PDB file of C-alpha atoms and ligand atoms in Angstrom:
ATOM      1  CA  UNK A   1     121.003 248.303 109.208  1.00 55.00           C
ATOM      2  CA  UNK A   2     121.712 244.501 110.467  1.00 68.00           C
ATOM      3  CA  UNK A   3     118.745 242.883 112.643  1.00 94.00           C
ATOM      4  CA  UNK A   4     121.664 241.528 114.714  1.00 98.00           C
ATOM      5  CA  UNK A   5     122.417 242.461 118.381  1.00 98.00           C
ATOM      6  CA  UNK A   6     124.779 241.459 120.981  1.00 98.00           C
ATOM      7  CA  UNK A   7     124.849 242.214 124.646  1.00 98.00           C
ATOM      8  CA  UNK A   8     127.503 241.461 127.478  1.00 98.00           C
ATOM      9  CA  UNK A   9     126.722 240.460 131.017  1.00 98.00           C
ATOM     10  CA  UNK A  10     128.920 240.313 134.049  1.00 98.00           C
ATOM     11  CA  UNK A  11     128.335 239.467 137.438  1.00 98.00           C
ATOM     12  CA  UNK A  12     130.256 238.071 140.836  1.00 98.00           C
ATOM     13  CA  UNK A  13     129.301 236.579 143.839  1.00 97.00           C
ATOM     14  CA  UNK A  14     131.023 235.888 147.238  1.00 98.00           C
ATOM     15  CA  UNK A  15     132.072 232.151 148.251  1.00 98.00           C
ATOM     16  CA  UNK A  16     130.729 231.296 151.639  1.00 98.00           C
ATOM     17  CA  UNK A  17     130.350 228.177 153.647  1.00 98.00           C
ATOM     18  CA  UNK A  18     126.718 226.840 154.132  1.00 96.00           C
ATOM     19  CA  UNK A  19     125.424 227.466 150.553  1.00 96.00           C
ATOM     20  CA  UNK A  20     124.851 225.342 147.381  1.00 96.00           C
ATOM     21  CA  UNK A  21     127.106 226.123 144.354  1.00 98.00           C
ATOM     22  CA  UNK A  22     124.693 226.452 141.478  1.00 98.00           C
ATOM     23  CA  UNK A  23     125.910 227.319 138.252  1.00 98.00           C
ATOM     24  CA  UNK A  24     123.560 227.399 135.135  1.00 98.00           C
ATOM     25  CA  UNK A  25     121.126 225.972 137.428  1.00 98.00           C
ATOM     26  CA  UNK A  26     123.132 222.786 137.868  1.00 98.00           C
ATOM     27  CA  UNK A  27     124.113 221.994 141.747  1.00 98.00           C
ATOM     28  CA  UNK A  28     128.219 221.323 141.611  1.00 98.00           C
ATOM     29  CA  UNK A  29     129.663 219.400 144.677  1.00 98.00           C
ATOM     30  CA  UNK A  30     131.598 222.059 146.223  1.00 98.00           C
ATOM     31  CA  UNK A  31     132.831 222.982 149.951  1.00 97.00           C
ATOM     32  CA  UNK A  32     131.710 226.535 149.300  1.00 98.00           C
ATOM     33  CA  UNK A  33     128.701 227.959 147.659  1.00 98.00           C
ATOM     34  CA  UNK A  34     127.847 231.399 146.168  1.00 97.00           C
ATOM     35  CA  UNK A  35     125.979 234.070 148.572  1.00 94.00           C
ATOM     36  CA  UNK A  36     122.896 236.099 147.587  1.00 90.00           C
ATOM     37  CA  UNK A  37     119.581 236.879 148.009  1.00 84.00           C
ATOM     38  CA  UNK A  38     118.359 234.272 144.913  1.00 87.00           C
ATOM     39  CA  UNK A  39     120.188 230.779 144.561  1.00 92.00           C
ATOM     40  CA  UNK A  40     123.250 233.491 143.581  1.00 94.00           C
ATOM     41  CA  UNK A  41     123.668 231.369 140.097  1.00 97.00           C
ATOM     42  CA  UNK A  42     126.303 234.016 138.866  1.00 98.00           C
ATOM     43  CA  UNK A  43     126.355 232.150 135.302  1.00 98.00           C
ATOM     44  CA  UNK A  44     122.639 232.661 134.929  1.00 98.00           C
ATOM     45  CA  UNK A  45     122.851 236.278 136.175  1.00 97.00           C
ATOM     46  CA  UNK A  46     125.482 237.175 133.361  1.00 98.00           C
ATOM     47  CA  UNK A  47     123.530 235.270 130.818  1.00 98.00           C
ATOM     48  CA  UNK A  48     120.383 237.138 131.890  1.00 98.00           C
ATOM     49  CA  UNK A  49     122.201 240.551 131.781  1.00 98.00           C
ATOM     50  CA  UNK A  50     123.540 239.752 128.158  1.00 98.00           C
ATOM     51  CA  UNK A  51     120.168 238.975 126.839  1.00 98.00           C
ATOM     52  CA  UNK A  52     118.508 242.183 128.325  1.00 98.00           C
ATOM     53  CA  UNK A  53     121.697 244.187 127.305  1.00 98.00           C
ATOM     54  CA  UNK A  54     121.282 242.857 123.516  1.00 98.00           C
ATOM     55  CA  UNK A  55     117.835 243.959 123.522  1.00 98.00           C
ATOM     56  CA  UNK A  56     118.452 247.353 125.170  1.00 98.00           C
ATOM     57  CA  UNK A  57     116.035 246.209 127.915  1.00 98.00           C
ATOM     58  CA  UNK A  58     117.997 247.457 131.238  1.00 97.00           C
ATOM     59  CA  UNK A  59     119.570 244.847 133.709  1.00 97.00           C
ATOM     60  CA  UNK A  60     118.905 242.267 135.840  1.00 95.00           C
ATOM     61  CA  UNK A  61     118.057 244.322 139.007  1.00 92.00           C
ATOM     62  CA  UNK A  62     115.523 246.641 137.051  1.00 94.00           C
ATOM     63  CA  UNK A  63     113.459 243.430 136.400  1.00 93.00           C
ATOM     64  CA  UNK A  64     113.878 241.267 139.085  1.00 90.00           C
ATOM     65  CA  UNK A  65     114.436 243.492 142.310  1.00 86.00           C
ATOM     66  CA  UNK A  66     115.307 241.811 145.653  1.00 78.00           C
ATOM     67  CA  UNK A  67     112.131 243.380 146.779  1.00 81.00           C
ATOM     68  CA  UNK A  68     109.669 241.846 144.625  1.00 81.00           C
ATOM     69  CA  UNK A  69     107.811 238.848 146.258  1.00 80.00           C
ATOM     70  CA  UNK A  70     107.299 237.418 142.643  1.00 78.00           C
ATOM     71  CA  UNK A  71     110.496 236.473 142.308  1.00 74.00           C
ATOM     72  CA  UNK A  72     111.322 235.551 146.071  1.00 72.00           C
ATOM     73  CA  UNK A  73     112.840 232.269 146.119  1.00 67.00           C
ATOM     74  CA  UNK A  74     113.102 231.797 142.509  1.00 73.00           C
ATOM     75  CA  UNK A  75     115.447 229.827 140.799  1.00 88.00           C
ATOM     76  CA  UNK A  76     117.622 231.993 138.636  1.00 95.00           C
ATOM     77  CA  UNK A  77     116.726 230.104 135.387  1.00 97.00           C
ATOM     78  CA  UNK A  78     113.271 231.707 135.907  1.00 95.00           C
ATOM     79  CA  UNK A  79     115.202 235.133 135.092  1.00 96.00           C
ATOM     80  CA  UNK A  80     116.802 233.627 132.220  1.00 97.00           C
ATOM     81  CA  UNK A  81     113.411 232.511 131.011  1.00 97.00           C
ATOM     82  CA  UNK A  82     111.951 235.546 131.566  1.00 96.00           C
ATOM     83  CA  UNK A  83     114.678 237.641 129.771  1.00 97.00           C
ATOM     84  CA  UNK A  84     114.054 235.597 126.691  1.00 98.00           C
ATOM     85  CA  UNK A  85     110.051 236.007 126.839  1.00 98.00           C
ATOM     86  CA  UNK A  86     110.738 239.811 127.306  1.00 97.00           C
ATOM     87  CA  UNK A  87     113.086 240.186 124.324  1.00 98.00           C
ATOM     88  CA  UNK A  88     110.696 238.135 122.315  1.00 98.00           C
ATOM     89  CA  UNK A  89     107.954 240.625 123.185  1.00 97.00           C
ATOM     90  CA  UNK A  90     110.308 243.248 121.771  1.00 96.00           C
ATOM     91  CA  UNK A  91     110.664 241.168 118.579  1.00 97.00           C
ATOM     92  CA  UNK A  92     114.148 239.571 119.281  1.00 98.00           C
ATOM     93  CA  UNK A  93     114.903 235.888 118.891  1.00 98.00           C
ATOM     94  CA  UNK A  94     118.000 234.750 120.976  1.00 98.00           C
ATOM     95  CA  UNK A  95     120.426 233.144 118.588  1.00 98.00           C
ATOM     96  CA  UNK A  96     123.395 231.914 120.386  1.00 98.00           C
ATOM     97  CA  UNK A  97     125.084 232.721 123.966  1.00 98.00           C
ATOM     98  CA  UNK A  98     129.031 232.571 125.034  1.00 99.00           C
ATOM     99  CA  UNK A  99     129.946 232.383 128.593  1.00 99.00           C
ATOM    100  CA  UNK A 100     132.951 231.943 130.938  1.00 99.00           C
ATOM    101  CA  UNK A 101     132.913 231.426 134.838  1.00 99.00           C
ATOM    102  CA  UNK A 102     135.859 232.376 136.772  1.00 98.00           C
ATOM    103  CA  UNK A 103     136.308 230.276 139.840  1.00 98.00           C
ATOM    104  CA  UNK A 104     139.468 228.937 141.204  1.00 98.00           C
ATOM    105  CA  UNK A 105     137.941 225.527 142.543  1.00 97.00           C
ATOM    106  CA  UNK A 106     136.302 223.086 142.056  1.00 98.00           C
ATOM    107  CA  UNK A 107     137.084 222.017 138.628  1.00 98.00           C
ATOM    108  CA  UNK A 108     134.177 222.630 136.503  1.00 98.00           C
ATOM    109  CA  UNK A 109     135.265 220.831 133.180  1.00 97.00           C
ATOM    110  CA  UNK A 110     133.003 217.585 133.821  1.00 98.00           C
ATOM    111  CA  UNK A 111     129.820 219.938 134.447  1.00 98.00           C
ATOM    112  CA  UNK A 112     130.262 221.535 131.107  1.00 98.00           C
ATOM    113  CA  UNK A 113     127.641 219.348 129.290  1.00 98.00           C
ATOM    114  CA  UNK A 114     125.313 219.182 132.194  1.00 98.00           C
ATOM    115  CA  UNK A 115     125.314 222.834 132.357  1.00 99.00           C
ATOM    116  CA  UNK A 116     124.927 223.578 128.544  1.00 99.00           C
ATOM    117  CA  UNK A 117     121.961 220.926 128.328  1.00 98.00           C
ATOM    118  CA  UNK A 118     120.106 223.009 131.179  1.00 98.00           C
ATOM    119  CA  UNK A 119     120.844 226.386 129.898  1.00 98.00           C
ATOM    120  CA  UNK A 120     119.779 225.481 126.353  1.00 98.00           C
ATOM    121  CA  UNK A 121     116.606 223.983 127.450  1.00 98.00           C
ATOM    122  CA  UNK A 122     115.717 227.223 129.359  1.00 98.00           C
ATOM    123  CA  UNK A 123     116.969 229.429 126.801  1.00 98.00           C
ATOM    124  CA  UNK A 124     115.104 227.448 123.913  1.00 98.00           C
ATOM    125  CA  UNK A 125     118.429 227.046 122.112  1.00 98.00           C
ATOM    126  CA  UNK A 126     120.083 223.951 120.412  1.00 98.00           C
ATOM    127  CA  UNK A 127     122.987 222.996 122.893  1.00 98.00           C
ATOM    128  CA  UNK A 128     125.536 223.686 120.042  1.00 98.00           C
ATOM    129  CA  UNK A 129     124.467 227.194 120.386  1.00 98.00           C
ATOM    130  CA  UNK A 130     125.286 227.712 124.113  1.00 99.00           C
ATOM    131  CA  UNK A 131     129.052 227.823 125.000  1.00 99.00           C
ATOM    132  CA  UNK A 132     130.367 227.691 128.575  1.00 99.00           C
ATOM    133  CA  UNK A 133     134.008 228.120 129.455  1.00 98.00           C
ATOM    134  CA  UNK A 134     136.024 227.736 132.546  1.00 98.00           C
ATOM    135  CA  UNK A 135     138.815 229.761 134.044  1.00 98.00           C
ATOM    136  CA  UNK A 136     140.770 230.060 136.856  1.00 98.00           C
ATOM    137  CA  UNK A 137     142.087 233.575 138.380  1.00 98.00           C
ATOM    138  CA  UNK A 138     145.677 231.983 138.654  1.00 98.00           C
ATOM    139  CA  UNK A 139     145.418 232.829 142.462  1.00 98.00           C
ATOM    140  CA  UNK A 140     145.246 236.536 141.815  1.00 98.00           C
ATOM    141  CA  UNK A 141     142.819 238.822 143.469  1.00 98.00           C
ATOM    142  CA  UNK A 142     139.507 237.649 145.403  1.00 98.00           C
ATOM    143  CA  UNK A 143     138.436 235.161 142.776  1.00 98.00           C
ATOM    144  CA  UNK A 144     142.028 233.846 142.798  1.00 98.00           C
ATOM    145  CA  UNK A 145     142.101 233.638 146.594  1.00 98.00           C
ATOM    146  CA  UNK A 146     138.960 231.565 146.414  1.00 98.00           C
ATOM    147  CA  UNK A 147     136.487 234.378 147.988  1.00 98.00           C
ATOM    148  CA  UNK A 148     134.419 234.941 145.200  1.00 98.00           C
ATOM    149  CA  UNK A 149     133.442 233.695 141.584  1.00 98.00           C
ATOM    150  CA  UNK A 150     132.727 235.680 138.438  1.00 98.00           C
ATOM    151  CA  UNK A 151     131.083 235.125 135.226  1.00 99.00           C
ATOM    152  CA  UNK A 152     130.898 236.933 131.854  1.00 99.00           C
ATOM    153  CA  UNK A 153     128.566 236.244 128.885  1.00 99.00           C
ATOM    154  CA  UNK A 154     128.009 237.441 125.509  1.00 99.00           C
ATOM    155  CA  UNK A 155     124.428 236.821 123.792  1.00 99.00           C
ATOM    156  CA  UNK A 156     123.398 237.487 120.240  1.00 98.00           C
ATOM    157  CA  UNK A 157     119.714 238.243 119.225  1.00 98.00           C
ATOM    158  CA  UNK A 158     118.173 239.097 116.016  1.00 98.00           C
ATOM    159  CA  UNK A 159     115.172 241.329 115.319  1.00 95.00           C
TER     160      UNK A 159
HETATM  161  O1  C5P B   1     142.636 229.161 134.580  1.00 82.31           O
HETATM  162  P1  C5P B   1     143.309 227.915 133.589  1.00 82.31           P
HETATM  163  O2  C5P B   1     143.857 228.720 132.130  1.00 82.31           O
HETATM  164  O3  C5P B   1     144.533 227.457 134.343  1.00 82.31           O
HETATM  165  O4  C5P B   1     142.289 226.871 133.094  1.00 82.31           O
HETATM  166  C1  C5P B   1     142.649 225.888 132.342  1.00 82.31           C
HETATM  167  C2  C5P B   1     141.454 225.083 131.881  1.00 82.31           C
HETATM  168  O5  C5P B   1     141.147 224.533 133.283  1.00 82.31           O
HETATM  169  C3  C5P B   1     140.317 225.712 131.476  1.00 82.31           C
HETATM  170  O6  C5P B   1     140.462 225.965 130.189  1.00 82.31           O
HETATM  171  C4  C5P B   1     139.216 225.152 131.726  1.00 82.31           C
HETATM  172  O7  C5P B   1     138.929 223.870 130.877  1.00 82.31           O
HETATM  173  C5  C5P B   1     139.777 224.120 133.198  1.00 82.31           C
HETATM  174  N1  C5P B   1     138.886 224.742 134.391  1.00 82.31           N
HETATM  175  C6  C5P B   1     138.060 223.988 134.919  1.00 82.31           C
HETATM  176  N2  C5P B   1     137.397 224.362 136.255  1.00 82.31           N
HETATM  177  C7  C5P B   1     137.755 225.669 136.683  1.00 82.31           C
HETATM  178  C8  C5P B   1     138.684 226.765 136.179  1.00 82.31           C
HETATM  179  C9  C5P B   1     139.284 226.152 134.891  1.00 82.31           C
HETATM  180  O8  C5P B   1     137.362 222.889 134.349  1.00 82.31           O
HETATM  181  N3  C5P B   1     137.238 226.072 137.821  1.00 82.31           N
HETATM  182 MG1   MG B   2     124.246 237.632 140.725  1.00 82.31          MG
END
């Protein structure tokens, strides 16, 4: 049996005024930001679930419940780092992450490399093993209407 494991992650958060838009730990200038208990970093949350999924370690809510004071006010990069450590404790090393953020506006292209660098640093990966893609929802559904953002991620681990 191959020692490779793949996990997927998905997340969504509402877009509201008066909140920061933080994606992959990078603060992006925007009229609207993501609502949530944490910093609502939808991209970090999707990648965290992908890593936990690859190691069959449950999901983000199982490890980082809103009720746990340990994580109160924590930036979502702390979740990511902890997921990598949990996987490592189970004998898994993270090899690669691919991800997509679906957001109508603002345009995110110019933030791709800063986000990749921040994620790579947090995950302990070379930057060329961290992929971040962006899509609009073409005006369709809550994402397309600018009411929310989504993120999807895939992570590969090796035992
Ligand atoms: O959704 P659509 O196919 O129109 O996106 C085209 C390109 O626009 C994407 O491949 C991505 O490079 C860029 N994009 C972006 N920021 C977004 C959405 C898309 O930079 N919020
Ligand atoms: Mg989330």
